[in-house]
Coordinates of C-alpha atoms in Angstrom, one line a residue:
X168 CA 30.6 -4.3 -72.6
X169 CA 31.6 -5.2 -69.0
X170 CA 30.4 -3.0 -66.2
X171 CA 33.1 -1.2 -64.2
X172 CA 33.2 -2.5 -60.6
X173 CA 34.8 0.0 -58.2
X174 CA 37.7 -1.3 -56.2
X175 CA 38.1 -1.3 -52.5
X176 CA 40.8 1.5 -52.9
X177 CA 38.2 3.6 -54.7
X178 CA 35.7 3.4 -51.8
X179 CA 38.6 4.1 -49.3
X180 CA 39.6 7.2 -51.2
X181 CA 36.0 8.4 -51.4
X182 CA 35.7 7.9 -47.6
X183 CA 38.7 10.1 -47.0
X184 CA 37.8 12.8 -49.5
X185 CA 34.2 13.2 -48.5
X186 CA 32.3 14.2 -45.4
X187 CA 32.2 11.5 -42.8
X188 CA 28.7 12.5 -41.7
X189 CA 27.4 11.6 -45.2
X190 CA 28.5 8.0 -44.9
X191 CA 27.0 7.8 -41.4
X192 CA 23.6 8.8 -42.8
X193 CA 24.0 6.5 -45.8
X194 CA 24.8 3.6 -43.5
X195 CA 21.8 4.2 -41.2
X196 CA 19.5 4.5 -44.3
X197 CA 20.9 1.2 -45.7
X198 CA 20.4 -0.5 -42.3
X199 CA 16.8 0.8 -42.0
X200 CA 16.0 -0.4 -45.6
X201 CA 17.5 -3.8 -44.9
X202 CA 15.4 -4.2 -41.7
X203 CA 12.3 -3.1 -43.6
X204 CA 12.9 -5.8 -46.2
X205 CA 13.3 -8.5 -43.5
X206 CA 10.2 -7.3 -41.8
X207 CA 8.2 -7.5 -45.0
X208 CA 9.4 -11.1 -45.6
X209 CA 8.3 -12.0 -42.1
X210 CA 4.9 -10.3 -42.7
X211 CA 4.3 -12.5 -45.8
X212 CA 5.0 -15.6 -43.7
X213 CA 2.5 -14.5 -41.0
X214 CA -0.2 -13.1 -43.3
X215 CA -2.6 -15.8 -42.2
X216 CA -3.0 -14.3 -38.8
X217 CA -6.3 -12.5 -38.1
X218 CA -6.6 -8.8 -38.2
X219 CA -8.2 -8.8 -34.8
X220 CA -5.1 -10.1 -33.2
X221 CA -3.1 -7.2 -34.7
X222 CA -5.6 -4.7 -33.4
X223 CA -5.3 -6.2 -29.9
X224 CA -1.5 -5.8 -30.1
X225 CA -1.9 -2.1 -31.0
X226 CA -4.3 -1.5 -28.2
X227 CA -2.2 -3.3 -25.6
X228 CA 0.8 -1.1 -26.5
X229 CA 2.9 -3.7 -28.3
X230 CA 3.3 -1.4 -31.3
X231 CA 4.7 2.1 -31.1
X232 CA 2.3 5.2 -31.6
X233 CA 0.8 5.6 -35.0
X234 CA 2.4 9.0 -35.7
X235 CA 6.2 8.4 -35.7
X236 CA 8.6 7.4 -38.4
X237 CA 12.2 8.5 -39.3
X238 CA 13.8 9.3 -42.6
X239 CA 17.5 9.9 -43.3
X240 CA 18.6 13.4 -44.2
X241 CA 21.7 15.4 -44.4
X242 CA 22.1 18.7 -42.6
X243 CA 25.1 21.1 -42.6
X244 CA 25.8 21.2 -38.9
X245 CA 23.6 18.4 -37.6
X246 CA 24.0 15.2 -39.5
X247 CA 22.3 11.8 -38.6
X248 CA 18.6 11.1 -38.5
X249 CA 15.7 13.5 -39.0
X250 CA 12.5 12.5 -37.4
X251 CA 9.2 13.0 -39.3
X252 CA 5.7 12.7 -38.0
X253 CA 3.2 10.8 -40.1
X254 CA -0.6 11.3 -39.9
X255 CA -2.6 8.5 -38.3
X256 CA -3.3 5.4 -40.3
X257 CA 0.2 4.7 -41.5
X258 CA 1.7 1.2 -41.5
X259 CA 2.3 0.2 -37.9
X260 CA 5.1 -2.3 -38.7
X261 CA 7.1 0.3 -40.7
X262 CA 6.6 2.8 -37.9
X263 CA 8.0 0.3 -35.4
X264 CA 11.1 -0.3 -37.5
X265 CA 11.8 3.4 -38.0
X266 CA 11.3 4.0 -34.3
X267 CA 13.8 1.3 -33.5
X268 CA 16.3 2.8 -35.9
X269 CA 15.7 6.2 -34.3
X270 CA 16.3 4.7 -30.9
X271 CA 19.6 3.3 -32.1
X272 CA 20.6 6.8 -33.3
X273 CA 19.8 8.4 -30.0
X274 CA 21.7 5.8 -28.0
X275 CA 24.8 6.2 -30.0
X276 CA 24.4 9.9 -30.8
X277 CA 27.3 11.0 -28.6
X278 CA 29.7 8.8 -30.5
X279 CA 28.8 9.4 -34.2
X280 CA 28.0 13.1 -34.3
X281 CA 29.5 16.3 -33.0
X282 CA 27.4 17.9 -30.2
X283 CA 28.1 21.6 -30.5
X284 CA 26.1 24.7 -29.5
X285 CA 24.1 26.4 -32.2
X286 CA 23.9 30.2 -32.6
X287 CA 21.2 32.1 -30.8
X288 CA 18.0 33.2 -32.7
X289 CA 19.0 36.8 -32.1
X290 CA 22.2 36.2 -34.2
X291 CA 20.5 35.0 -37.4
X292 CA 18.2 36.8 -39.8
X293 CA 14.5 36.3 -39.5
X294 CA 14.4 34.3 -42.7
X295 CA 16.9 31.7 -41.2
X296 CA 15.2 31.4 -37.8
X297 CA 12.9 28.6 -38.9
X298 CA 15.7 26.5 -40.2
X299 CA 17.7 27.2 -37.0
X300 CA 14.6 26.2 -35.0
X301 CA 14.5 22.7 -36.7
X302 CA 18.3 22.3 -36.1
X303 CA 17.8 23.1 -32.4
X304 CA 15.0 20.7 -32.1
X305 CA 17.1 18.0 -33.7
X306 CA 19.9 18.7 -31.3
X307 CA 17.5 18.0 -28.4
X308 CA 16.8 14.5 -29.6
X309 CA 19.8 13.2 -27.7
X310 CA 18.9 11.8 -24.2
X311 CA 21.6 12.0 -21.5
X312 CA 22.2 9.8 -18.5
X313 CA 21.8 11.9 -15.3
X314 CA 22.5 9.0 -12.9
X315 CA 26.2 10.0 -13.3
X316 CA 26.5 13.7 -12.4
X317 CA 30.1 13.9 -13.8
X318 CA 29.3 12.6 -17.3
X319 CA 28.8 14.7 -20.4
X320 CA 28.8 18.0 -18.5
X321 CA 29.4 20.1 -21.6
X322 CA 26.9 18.4 -23.7
X323 CA 24.2 18.6 -21.0
X324 CA 24.7 22.3 -20.6
X325 CA 24.5 22.8 -24.4
X326 CA 21.2 20.9 -24.5
X327 CA 19.9 22.9 -21.4
X328 CA 20.7 26.2 -23.1
X329 CA 19.2 25.0 -26.4
X330 CA 16.0 24.0 -24.6
X331 CA 15.9 27.4 -22.9
X332 CA 16.3 29.1 -26.3
X333 CA 13.4 27.0 -27.7
X334 CA 11.2 28.1 -24.7
X335 CA 11.9 31.7 -25.3
X336 CA 11.3 31.3 -29.0
X337 CA 7.9 29.6 -28.7
X338 CA 6.8 32.1 -26.0
X339 CA 7.5 35.1 -28.2
X340 CA 6.4 33.6 -31.6
X341 CA 4.7 36.0 -33.9
X342 CA 3.9 33.8 -36.9
X343 CA 2.1 30.5 -37.4
X344 CA 4.0 27.3 -36.9
X345 CA 4.2 25.5 -40.2
X346 CA 3.6 21.8 -40.5
X347 CA 7.2 20.7 -40.9
X348 CA 8.1 22.7 -37.7
X349 CA 5.1 21.2 -35.8
X350 CA 6.3 17.7 -36.7
X351 CA 9.8 18.3 -35.2
X352 CA 8.2 19.9 -32.1
X353 CA 6.0 17.0 -31.4
X354 CA 8.7 14.5 -32.0
X355 CA 11.2 16.3 -29.7
X356 CA 8.6 16.3 -27.0
X357 CA 7.8 12.6 -27.6
X358 CA 11.5 11.5 -27.5
X359 CA 12.2 13.4 -24.2
X360 CA 9.0 12.8 -22.2
X361 CA 7.8 9.4 -23.1
X362 CA 10.1 7.1 -21.2
X363 CA 10.0 4.3 -18.8
X364 CA 9.3 5.8 -15.3
X365 CA 11.8 4.9 -12.6
X366 CA 10.3 3.9 -9.4
X367 CA 12.2 3.7 -6.1
X368 CA 13.0 0.2 -4.6
X369 CA 10.1 0.3 -2.2
X370 CA 7.5 -2.5 -2.3
X371 CA 4.5 -0.2 -2.6
X372 CA 4.4 3.1 -4.5
X373 CA 1.5 4.6 -2.6
X374 CA 1.9 4.6 1.2
X375 CA -1.0 3.2 3.2
X376 CA -0.9 6.0 5.7
X377 CA -2.9 9.2 5.3
X378 CA -0.2 11.6 6.4
X379 CA 2.6 11.9 3.9
X380 CA 4.4 14.9 5.3
X381 CA 7.3 12.8 6.7
X382 CA 8.0 11.1 3.4
X383 CA 10.9 12.3 1.2
X384 CA 9.7 13.5 -2.2
X385 CA 11.2 11.7 -5.2
X386 CA 13.1 14.0 -7.6
X387 CA 13.9 12.9 -11.1
X388 CA 17.6 13.5 -11.8
X389 CA 16.8 14.5 -15.4
X390 CA 14.5 17.3 -14.3
X391 CA 17.2 19.8 -15.4
X392 CA 16.1 19.0 -19.0
X393 CA 12.6 17.7 -18.4
X394 CA 11.2 20.8 -16.9
X395 CA 12.3 22.9 -20.0
X396 CA 10.7 20.3 -22.3
X397 CA 7.5 20.7 -20.3
X398 CA 7.7 24.4 -20.4
X399 CA 8.3 24.4 -24.1
X400 CA 5.3 22.1 -24.8
X401 CA 3.0 24.0 -22.5
X402 CA 3.8 27.3 -24.1
X403 CA 3.5 25.7 -27.5
X404 CA -0.1 24.6 -26.6
X405 CA -0.9 28.0 -25.2
X406 CA 0.6 30.0 -28.1
X407 CA -2.0 31.7 -30.4
X408 CA 0.3 30.8 -33.3
X409 CA -0.5 27.1 -32.9
X410 CA -3.1 25.9 -35.3
X411 CA -5.2 23.4 -33.3
X412 CA -6.5 21.7 -36.4
X413 CA -3.0 21.1 -37.7
X414 CA -1.6 20.1 -34.4
X415 CA -4.4 17.5 -34.0
X416 CA -2.8 15.4 -36.8
X417 CA 0.3 14.8 -34.6
X418 CA -1.1 15.1 -31.1
X419 CA -3.3 11.9 -31.6
X420 CA -4.9 9.4 -29.3
X421 CA -1.7 7.5 -28.7
X422 CA 0.1 10.7 -27.8
X423 CA -2.5 11.8 -25.3
X424 CA -2.7 8.3 -23.8
X425 CA 1.0 8.2 -23.2
X426 CA 0.8 11.7 -21.6
X427 CA -1.9 10.5 -19.2
X428 CA 0.2 7.5 -18.3
X429 CA 2.9 9.8 -17.2
X430 CA 0.8 10.9 -14.3
X431 CA 2.2 7.8 -12.4
X432 CA 5.5 9.7 -12.1
X433 CA 7.1 9.8 -8.7
X434 CA 8.1 13.4 -9.2
X435 CA 5.3 15.8 -8.1
X436 CA 6.8 18.5 -10.2
X437 CA 6.2 16.5 -13.3
X438 CA 2.7 15.7 -12.3
X439 CA 1.9 19.4 -11.9
X440 CA 3.1 20.1 -15.4
X441 CA 1.1 17.2 -16.8
X442 CA -2.0 18.5 -15.0
X443 CA -1.7 21.9 -16.8
X444 CA -0.9 20.3 -20.2
X445 CA -3.8 17.8 -20.0
X446 CA -6.1 20.6 -19.1
X447 CA -4.9 22.7 -22.0
X448 CA -5.3 19.7 -24.4
X449 CA -8.8 19.1 -23.1
X450 CA -9.7 22.8 -23.7
X451 CA -8.2 23.2 -27.2
X452 CA -9.0 19.7 -28.8
X453 CA -12.7 19.2 -28.1
X454 CA -12.8 16.0 -30.2
X455 CA -10.4 14.4 -27.6
X456 CA -12.6 15.1 -24.6
X457 CA -14.5 11.8 -24.4
X458 CA -11.3 9.9 -25.0
X459 CA -9.5 11.8 -22.1
X460 CA -12.4 11.1 -19.7
X461 CA -12.5 7.4 -20.7
X462 CA -8.7 7.1 -20.3
X463 CA -8.9 8.6 -16.8
X464 CA -11.8 6.3 -16.0
X465 CA -9.8 3.3 -16.9
X466 CA -6.9 4.4 -14.7
X467 CA -9.3 4.7 -11.8
X468 CA -10.8 1.3 -12.5
X469 CA -7.3 -0.3 -12.5
X470 CA -6.4 1.6 -9.3
X471 CA -9.5 0.6 -7.4
X472 CA -10.0 -3.0 -8.3
X473 CA -6.5 -4.2 -9.2
X474 CA -3.4 -2.4 -7.9
X475 CA -4.3 0.4 -5.4
X476 CA -1.0 1.9 -6.6
X477 CA -0.8 5.1 -8.6
X478 CA 0.9 8.4 -7.9
X479 CA -1.2 10.8 -9.9
X480 CA -4.8 10.2 -8.6
X481 CA -5.0 13.5 -6.9
X482 CA -3.7 15.4 -9.9
X483 CA -6.2 13.6 -12.2
X484 CA -9.0 14.4 -9.8
X485 CA -8.0 18.1 -10.0
X486 CA -8.2 18.0 -13.7
X487 CA -11.6 16.3 -13.5
X488 CA -12.8 18.9 -11.0
X489 CA -12.5 21.7 -13.6
X490 CA -14.0 19.3 -16.3
X491 CA -17.1 18.6 -14.1
X492 CA -17.5 22.3 -13.4
X493 CA -18.0 22.8 -17.2
X494 CA -20.6 20.0 -17.7
X495 CA -23.7 21.2 -19.4
X496 CA -27.1 20.7 -17.7
X497 CA -29.0 18.4 -17.6
X498 CA -26.1 16.0 -17.0
X499 CA -25.6 13.2 -19.5
X500 CA -26.2 9.7 -18.4
X501 CA -22.5 8.8 -19.0
X502 CA -21.5 11.5 -16.4
X503 CA -23.8 10.1 -13.8
X504 CA -22.4 6.6 -14.4
X505 CA -18.9 8.0 -14.0
X506 CA -19.9 9.3 -10.6
X507 CA -21.4 6.0 -9.5
X508 CA -18.9 3.6 -11.0
X509 CA -15.6 5.5 -10.7
X510 CA -15.6 8.4 -8.3
X511 CA -17.6 6.9 -5.4
X512 CA -15.6 3.6 -5.4
X513 CA -12.5 5.7 -5.0
X514 CA -13.5 5.7 -1.3
X515 CA -12.5 2.0 -1.1
X516 CA -8.7 2.0 -1.2
X517 CA -6.8 2.3 2.0
X518 CA -4.7 5.2 0.8
X519 CA -7.8 7.3 0.1
X520 CA -6.6 10.1 2.5
X521 CA -3.9 11.1 -0.1
X522 CA -6.5 12.3 -2.6
X523 CA -9.6 12.6 -0.5
X524 CA -9.8 16.4 -0.7
X525 CA -9.8 16.4 -4.5
X526 CA -12.3 13.5 -4.6
X527 CA -14.6 15.4 -2.3
X528 CA -14.6 18.5 -4.4
X529 CA -15.5 16.4 -7.5
X530 CA -18.4 14.8 -5.8
X531 CA -19.7 18.1 -4.4
X532 CA -19.5 19.5 -7.9
X533 CA -21.9 16.7 -9.1
X534 CA -24.4 17.4 -6.3
X535 CA -24.3 21.1 -7.1
X536 CA -25.0 20.4 -10.7
X537 CA -27.9 17.9 -9.9
X538 CA -29.2 17.8 -6.4
X539 CA -30.9 14.4 -7.1
X540 CA -27.5 12.7 -7.0
X541 CA -27.2 13.3 -3.3
X542 CA -29.1 10.1 -2.5
X543 CA -26.7 8.0 -4.7
X544 CA -23.7 9.7 -3.2
X545 CA -24.8 9.1 0.5
X546 CA -25.7 5.5 -0.2
X547 CA -22.3 5.0 -1.9
X548 CA -20.5 6.4 1.1
X549 CA -22.5 4.0 3.4
X550 CA -21.6 1.1 1.1
X551 CA -17.8 1.8 1.5
X552 CA -18.0 3.0 5.0
X553 CA -14.9 1.7 6.9
X554 CA -15.4 -0.7 9.8
X555 CA -12.0 -1.1 11.5
X556 CA -10.2 2.1 10.3
X557 CA -11.1 4.9 12.7
X558 CA -9.0 7.6 11.0
X559 CA -10.7 6.9 7.7
X560 CA -14.1 7.0 9.4
X561 CA -13.4 10.5 10.6
X562 CA -12.6 11.5 7.0
X563 CA -15.9 9.9 5.8
X564 CA -17.8 11.9 8.4
X565 CA -16.2 15.1 7.3
X566 CA -17.2 14.4 3.7
X567 CA -20.6 13.5 4.8
X568 CA -21.1 16.9 6.4
X569 CA -20.1 18.6 3.1
X570 CA -22.5 16.4 1.1
X571 CA -25.4 17.0 3.5
X572 CA -24.8 20.7 3.5
X573 CA -25.6 20.6 -0.3
X574 CA -28.5 18.1 0.0
X575 CA -32.1 19.2 -0.4
X576 CA -34.8 18.1 2.1
X577 CA -36.5 15.8 -0.5
X578 CA -33.3 13.9 -1.2
X579 CA -32.4 13.7 2.4
X580 CA -35.7 12.0 3.2
X581 CA -34.9 9.1 0.7
X582 CA -31.7 8.1 2.5
X583 CA -32.0 9.4 6.1
X584 CA -33.0 6.1 7.8
X585 CA -29.8 4.0 6.8
X586 CA -27.7 7.2 7.2
X587 CA -28.7 7.7 10.8
X588 CA -28.4 4.1 11.7
X589 CA -24.7 4.6 10.7
X590 CA -24.5 7.8 12.7
X591 CA -25.9 6.0 15.7
X592 CA -23.1 3.5 15.4
X593 CA -20.6 6.3 15.2
X594 CA -22.0 7.8 18.4
X595 CA -21.5 4.5 20.1
X596 CA -17.9 4.2 18.9
X597 CA -15.3 3.9 21.7
X598 CA -12.9 6.0 19.6
X599 CA -13.6 9.5 20.9
X600 CA -12.6 11.2 17.5
X601 CA -15.3 9.2 15.6
X602 CA -18.0 10.0 18.1
X603 CA -16.9 13.6 18.3
X604 CA -16.9 14.1 14.6
X605 CA -20.3 12.6 14.3
X606 CA -21.6 15.0 16.9
X607 CA -20.2 18.0 15.0
X608 CA -23.0 17.5 12.5
X609 CA -25.3 19.3 14.9
X610 CA -23.1 22.4 14.6
X611 CA -24.2 22.8 11.0
X612 CA -27.4 24.8 10.8
X613 CA -28.6 23.2 7.5
X614 CA -28.1 19.7 8.8
X615 CA -29.7 20.6 12.1
X616 CA -32.7 21.9 10.2
X617 CA -32.9 18.7 8.2
X618 CA -32.9 16.7 11.4
X619 CA -35.6 18.8 13.0
X620 CA -37.9 18.5 10.0
X621 CA -37.7 14.7 10.3
X622 CA -37.3 14.3 14.1
X623 CA -40.2 11.8 14.4
X624 CA -38.2 9.3 12.3
X625 CA -34.6 10.1 13.3
X626 CA -34.8 10.6 17.1
X627 CA -35.9 7.0 17.9
X628 CA -32.9 5.7 15.8
X629 CA -30.2 7.7 17.6
X630 CA -31.9 8.3 21.0
X631 CA -30.4 5.2 22.7
X632 CA -26.9 6.2 21.7
X633 CA -27.5 9.7 23.0
X634 CA -28.9 8.7 26.3
X635 CA -26.3 6.0 27.1
X636 CA -23.2 8.1 26.1
X637 CA -24.4 11.3 27.8
X638 CA -23.2 9.8 31.1
X639 CA -21.3 6.7 30.3
X640 CA -18.8 7.7 27.6
X641 CA -15.2 7.9 28.8
X642 CA -14.3 11.1 27.1
X643 CA -15.6 14.3 28.8
X644 CA -15.6 16.3 25.5
X645 CA -17.9 13.6 23.9
X646 CA -20.2 13.7 26.9
X647 CA -20.5 17.5 26.6
X648 CA -21.4 17.2 22.9
X649 CA -23.9 14.4 23.6
X650 CA -25.6 16.7 26.2
X651 CA -25.9 19.5 23.6
X652 CA -27.4 17.2 21.0
X653 CA -29.8 15.8 23.5
X654 CA -30.8 19.3 24.5
X655 CA -31.5 20.2 20.9
X656 CA -34.0 17.4 20.6
X657 CA -35.6 18.2 24.0
X658 CA -36.1 21.8 23.2
X659 CA -37.4 21.1 19.7
X660 CA -40.3 18.8 20.7
X661 CA -40.4 18.1 24.5
X662 CA -43.5 15.8 24.3
X663 CA -42.0 13.5 21.6
X664 CA -38.6 13.6 23.5
X665 CA -40.4 12.4 26.7
X666 CA -42.1 9.7 24.7
X667 CA -38.8 8.5 23.3
X668 CA -37.3 8.6 26.8
X669 CA -40.2 6.5 28.2
X670 CA -39.8 4.0 25.5
X671 CA -36.0 3.9 26.0
X672 CA -36.5 3.2 29.7
X673 CA -38.9 0.4 28.9
X674 CA -36.7 -1.2 26.4
X675 CA -33.8 -0.8 28.8
X676 CA -35.7 -2.5 31.5
X677 CA -36.9 -5.3 29.2
X678 CA -33.3 -5.9 28.0
X679 CA -32.1 -6.2 31.6
X680 CA -34.8 -8.8 32.3
X681 CA -33.8 -10.7 29.2
X682 CA -30.2 -10.5 30.3
X683 CA -31.2 -11.7 33.9
X684 CA -33.1 -14.7 32.5
X685 CA -30.2 -15.6 30.2
X686 CA -27.8 -15.6 33.2
X687 CA -30.3 -17.7 35.2
X688 CA -30.6 -20.2 32.3
X689 CA -26.8 -20.6 32.1
X690 CA -26.6 -21.0 35.9
X691 CA -29.2 -23.8 35.8
X692 CA -27.3 -25.5 33.0
X693 CA -24.1 -25.4 35.0
X694 CA -25.9 -26.9 38.1
X695 CA -27.4 -29.8 36.0
X696 CA -24.0 -30.5 34.4
X697 CA -22.3 -30.5 37.7
X698 CA -24.7 -33.2 39.2
X699 CA -24.2 -35.5 36.2
X700 CA -20.5 -35.0 35.9
X701 CA -19.5 -37.8 38.3
X702 CA -21.7 -40.6 36.7
X703 CA -20.8 -39.9 33.0
X704 CA -24.5 -39.9 32.2
X705 CA -25.7 -37.8 29.3
X706 CA -27.3 -34.5 30.4
X707 CA -30.9 -34.0 29.3
X708 CA -31.8 -30.4 29.0
X709 CA -35.5 -29.7 29.6
X710 CA -37.3 -27.3 27.4
X711 CA -37.1 -23.7 28.8
X712 CA -39.6 -21.2 27.8
X713 CA -38.3 -17.6 27.6

């Protein structure tokens, strides 16, 4: 018996008589299945490749996150593709294919599906609200182009109002979010937030100057929708109806890493939201804490040693400040290594002034937690001390005062000799702000007491700078401060001060004698050379005893 083969007219009549959205969904499912078959064939051809290479691709970001796939479904008012979140460990190539199919649906969503407003949650019964929530989440999958302010105005307003409804719903939720709703929530956040960041056409993202008040802030044109998505996600994380154990299946390492990478956004408003969200994730998902710290650490390494370009260093340091404040005592070795290898080297980049305040707070937190770290911090500051940047040197001196104010006498004695050699160089600086800021250390009672307790060691180091600049510095304010610092030493131990003064005068006289002999030697050389110049004879220089 021959099988009946439907004619072309049959399919045409079916197309006219049935819902067009059904065939759209059917076509997308067929396309996805065909791509999956092609991919499986290619996988069999490349089966000999090592698994280690595949892992490297996943780590480097070549594959999409391990928690996203799409399945075709049919909905009454919202046809097209429904996105489903898979638990970690699913096939990465299948995930990649389904993500690409989903991207195609989003890009052409305005042409294949009607984009109409959905009813409010107040207008439906409580039993239908969960279904309406999923429909609203699906409606927000479409991404609009905000570079053209005249395009899709009606649709943009519909999505804005829908997002606002979602924010209100999640804020006032009174029952636990089930797993299928949580899948849709995370996917909607993923689709809207994780994008390629748009940078301005400037050559350098982070300015080299310390003062950024004159720079125009960069505003993301899509912020009209983005800030509502951030509001929605933040309230979702804060909601007592969110089951952290269930949410952990979908907010995985890949999701958190992409969230941290968004800190490089040019829009400061987005970075503020990210700061609150990351802090909330760190608090609710304890298992992710080491991973978050390691990811931030890697960003710092890349910033310090490779690019020196990142927009969110200050915000990441603010997150770390609260994290450090919660460290248990005694501090773990990994935390101390983080201080030495990541935080202290952040003093190296030229644009340090942009995030210096947050960096200083983090470092002070470490010293408050463990006073023995003061020696490592001070030696780290001396290692990265600027040589030709006077404004940065002033910033270093300000931080040094805060560090010394939290330093115990025993730790101060371990690093005071190299420290005061650097302070002596600052006192001799021709830049009056550097010399002035160094002299302000004497206005701090704790630092002054540390100096008085070790005056026998410290005064000989800085006495020449004090004595010379008291009368010879060009700035009157610096001279006045030098006189005050000199008086502090003289009043504290007059006998030792007189001894240092006598030694200084002897050394000064000896240096003048050496300079005089040097000038006489050069003068003698010039005379010998002048007598031999006419005869072209080689000049023999006799041995000169200094």
